[in-house]
Coordinates of C-alpha atoms in Angstrom, one line a residue:
M131 CA 20.1 -20.5 -8.8
S132 CA 16.5 -20.1 -7.7
S133 CA 14.4 -17.2 -8.8
S134 CA 12.4 -15.2 -6.4
P135 CA 8.6 -15.5 -6.5
P136 CA 6.8 -12.9 -8.5
N137 CA 5.2 -10.0 -6.8
P138 CA 1.5 -10.6 -5.9
S139 CA -1.2 -9.5 -8.3
V140 CA -3.8 -9.4 -5.5
V141 CA -3.0 -7.0 -2.7
I142 CA -4.9 -7.1 0.6
V143 CA -4.4 -4.0 2.8
M144 CA -5.0 -5.2 6.3
G145 CA -5.1 -4.2 9.9
V146 CA -7.4 -3.2 12.7
S147 CA -10.2 -0.7 12.5
G148 CA -9.0 2.8 11.9
C149 CA -5.5 1.9 10.6
G150 CA -6.3 3.5 7.2
K151 CA -6.6 0.3 5.1
S152 CA -9.6 1.6 3.0
T153 CA -7.9 4.9 2.3
V154 CA -4.5 3.3 1.4
A155 CA -6.0 0.5 -0.6
S156 CA -8.2 2.8 -2.7
L157 CA -5.1 5.0 -3.4
V158 CA -3.1 1.9 -4.4
A159 CA -5.9 0.8 -6.7
Q160 CA -6.1 4.3 -8.3
R161 CA -2.4 4.4 -9.0
L162 CA -2.4 0.9 -10.4
R163 CA -5.6 1.6 -12.3
C164 CA -7.2 -1.6 -11.1
P165 CA -10.3 -2.6 -9.2
F166 CA -10.6 -1.9 -5.5
I167 CA -12.8 -4.0 -3.3
E168 CA -13.9 -2.6 0.1
G169 CA -14.2 -5.7 2.3
D170 CA -16.5 -4.0 4.8
R171 CA -19.2 -3.7 2.2
Y172 CA -19.6 -7.5 2.2
H173 CA -20.4 -7.9 5.9
S174 CA -23.8 -9.3 6.6
E175 CA -26.4 -7.0 8.3
E176 CA -26.1 -9.3 11.3
N177 CA -22.4 -8.7 11.6
I178 CA -22.8 -5.0 11.1
A179 CA -25.5 -4.8 13.8
K180 CA -23.3 -6.9 16.2
M181 CA -20.3 -4.6 15.7
R182 CA -22.4 -1.5 15.9
S183 CA -23.7 -2.6 19.3
G184 CA -20.1 -3.0 20.5
Q185 CA -19.8 -6.8 20.3
P186 CA -16.7 -8.2 18.6
L187 CA -17.2 -10.8 15.8
S188 CA -16.3 -14.4 16.5
D189 CA -14.5 -16.6 14.0
N190 CA -17.9 -18.2 13.1
D191 CA -19.3 -14.7 12.5
R192 CA -16.5 -13.9 10.1
A193 CA -16.5 -17.3 8.2
D194 CA -19.1 -16.5 5.5
W195 CA -17.7 -13.0 5.0
L196 CA -14.2 -14.3 4.5
T197 CA -15.5 -17.0 2.1
T198 CA -17.4 -14.4 0.1
L199 CA -14.2 -12.3 -0.2
A200 CA -12.2 -15.3 -1.2
S201 CA -14.7 -16.0 -3.9
I202 CA -14.6 -12.4 -5.1
I203 CA -10.8 -12.6 -5.2
H204 CA -11.0 -15.8 -7.3
T205 CA -13.4 -14.4 -9.8
S206 CA -11.9 -10.9 -9.9
S207 CA -8.2 -11.6 -10.0
N208 CA -6.7 -12.0 -13.4
P209 CA -2.9 -12.0 -13.3
P210 CA -1.0 -10.0 -14.4
Q211 CA -3.8 -7.5 -13.7
F212 CA -3.8 -6.1 -10.2
L213 CA -6.7 -6.3 -7.7
V214 CA -6.6 -4.4 -4.4
L215 CA -8.8 -5.3 -1.4
S216 CA -9.2 -3.8 2.1
C217 CA -9.9 -6.3 4.8
S218 CA -9.0 -6.6 8.5
A219 CA -7.5 -10.1 8.0
L220 CA -6.5 -10.2 11.6
K221 CA -5.6 -13.9 12.0
P222 CA -3.5 -16.3 9.9
E223 CA -6.5 -18.5 9.3
Y224 CA -8.4 -15.6 7.9
R225 CA -5.6 -14.8 5.6
N226 CA -5.4 -18.5 4.6
T227 CA -9.2 -18.4 3.7
L228 CA -8.7 -15.2 1.7
S229 CA -5.8 -16.7 -0.4
S230 CA -7.3 -20.2 -0.6
T231 CA -8.8 -19.7 -4.1
T232 CA -5.6 -18.6 -5.8
S233 CA -2.2 -19.9 -6.6
P234 CA 0.6 -19.5 -4.0
G235 CA 2.1 -16.1 -4.1
T236 CA -0.8 -14.5 -5.9
V237 CA -2.0 -12.7 -2.7
G238 CA 0.2 -10.3 -0.8
F239 CA -0.8 -8.9 2.6
V240 CA 0.1 -5.3 3.5
L241 CA -0.3 -4.7 7.2
L242 CA -0.8 -1.1 8.4
E243 CA 0.0 -0.8 12.1
P244 CA -0.3 2.7 13.6
T245 CA 0.3 3.1 17.3
K246 CA -2.6 2.5 19.7
R247 CA -2.7 6.2 20.5
E248 CA -3.0 7.1 16.8
L249 CA -5.7 4.5 16.3
Q250 CA -7.7 5.9 19.3
W251 CA -7.5 9.4 17.9
R252 CA -8.5 8.3 14.4
L253 CA -11.5 6.3 15.6
G254 CA -12.6 9.1 17.9
H255 CA -12.7 11.4 14.9
R256 CA -14.2 9.0 12.3
Q257 CA -17.7 9.6 11.2
S258 CA -20.3 7.3 9.5
H259 CA -18.7 3.9 10.3
F260 CA -20.4 1.0 12.0
M261 CA -17.3 0.0 14.0
P262 CA -17.2 1.7 17.4
S263 CA -13.9 2.6 19.0
S264 CA -14.8 0.4 21.9
L265 CA -13.8 -2.6 19.8
L266 CA -10.3 -1.5 19.2
D267 CA -8.8 -3.4 22.1
S268 CA -10.5 -6.6 21.0
Q269 CA -9.1 -6.2 17.5
L270 CA -5.6 -5.5 18.8
Q271 CA -5.8 -8.6 20.9
T272 CA -7.0 -10.6 17.8
L273 CA -4.3 -9.3 15.4
S274 CA -1.7 -12.1 14.9
Y275 CA 0.9 -12.3 12.2
C276 CA 4.5 -13.4 11.3
E277 CA 6.6 -11.0 9.3
S278 CA 7.3 -13.8 6.8
E279 CA 3.6 -14.0 5.8
L280 CA 3.5 -10.2 4.9
F281 CA 4.3 -8.6 1.6
M282 CA 4.8 -5.3 3.5
H283 CA 4.5 -4.2 7.1
L284 CA 4.0 -0.4 7.4
K285 CA 4.3 1.1 10.8
P286 CA 5.9 4.1 12.5
K287 CA 9.6 3.8 13.3
N288 CA 9.0 4.3 17.0
A289 CA 6.0 4.6 19.4
D290 CA 6.1 8.4 19.4
E291 CA 5.6 8.8 15.7
L292 CA 2.5 8.9 13.6
M293 CA 2.1 6.8 10.4
A294 CA 3.2 8.4 7.2
P295 CA 0.4 10.0 5.2
A296 CA -1.8 7.7 3.2
E297 CA -0.5 9.0 -0.1
E298 CA 3.1 8.1 0.9
L299 CA 2.1 4.7 2.2
A300 CA 0.3 4.0 -1.1
S301 CA 3.4 5.0 -3.1
M302 CA 5.5 2.7 -1.0
V303 CA 3.2 -0.2 -1.8
V304 CA 3.0 0.6 -5.5
N305 CA 6.7 1.0 -5.8
K306 CA 7.4 -2.4 -4.2
L307 CA 4.8 -4.1 -6.4
L308 CA 6.3 -2.7 -9.6
L309 CA 9.9 -3.5 -8.7
P310 CA 11.2 -6.1 -11.2
H311 CA 12.5 -9.4 -9.9

């Protein structure tokens, strides 16, 4: 009889701009009473300027940023203590970089995936963020994942529904993290 892997101690709330990853991740961290790292704070000034001007980042643009976050994860994670981070983590290779400094199973990815209509509304009403709504299509095209690589995938049940409130999503993540194996 094989035992199931332990729940991750590092949780990365991921998704495209406007999906709610920073809000949900900060709520998860508050409930777990653990550190929260806002991935956007570690973008270079050049990357921020590029995005602010409406240009999507290339893999090369993201490389140093992802390596920095992986290093932070390595130095900040201390199982069984939790660490929560928000990061777009749009491609498998980005997620591989983020989890490269830890043991297998340490990092769990939680994808937030509202409908495009909801994302457009959220971005249109968001203030004080460098990421313009004009980059949404580029991010949606870049997002790539397999369900098997995700700890959780949170999305509306159908295309006509909105995402659950951030507080409810955070509770779902915390409840799954704290389930015994």
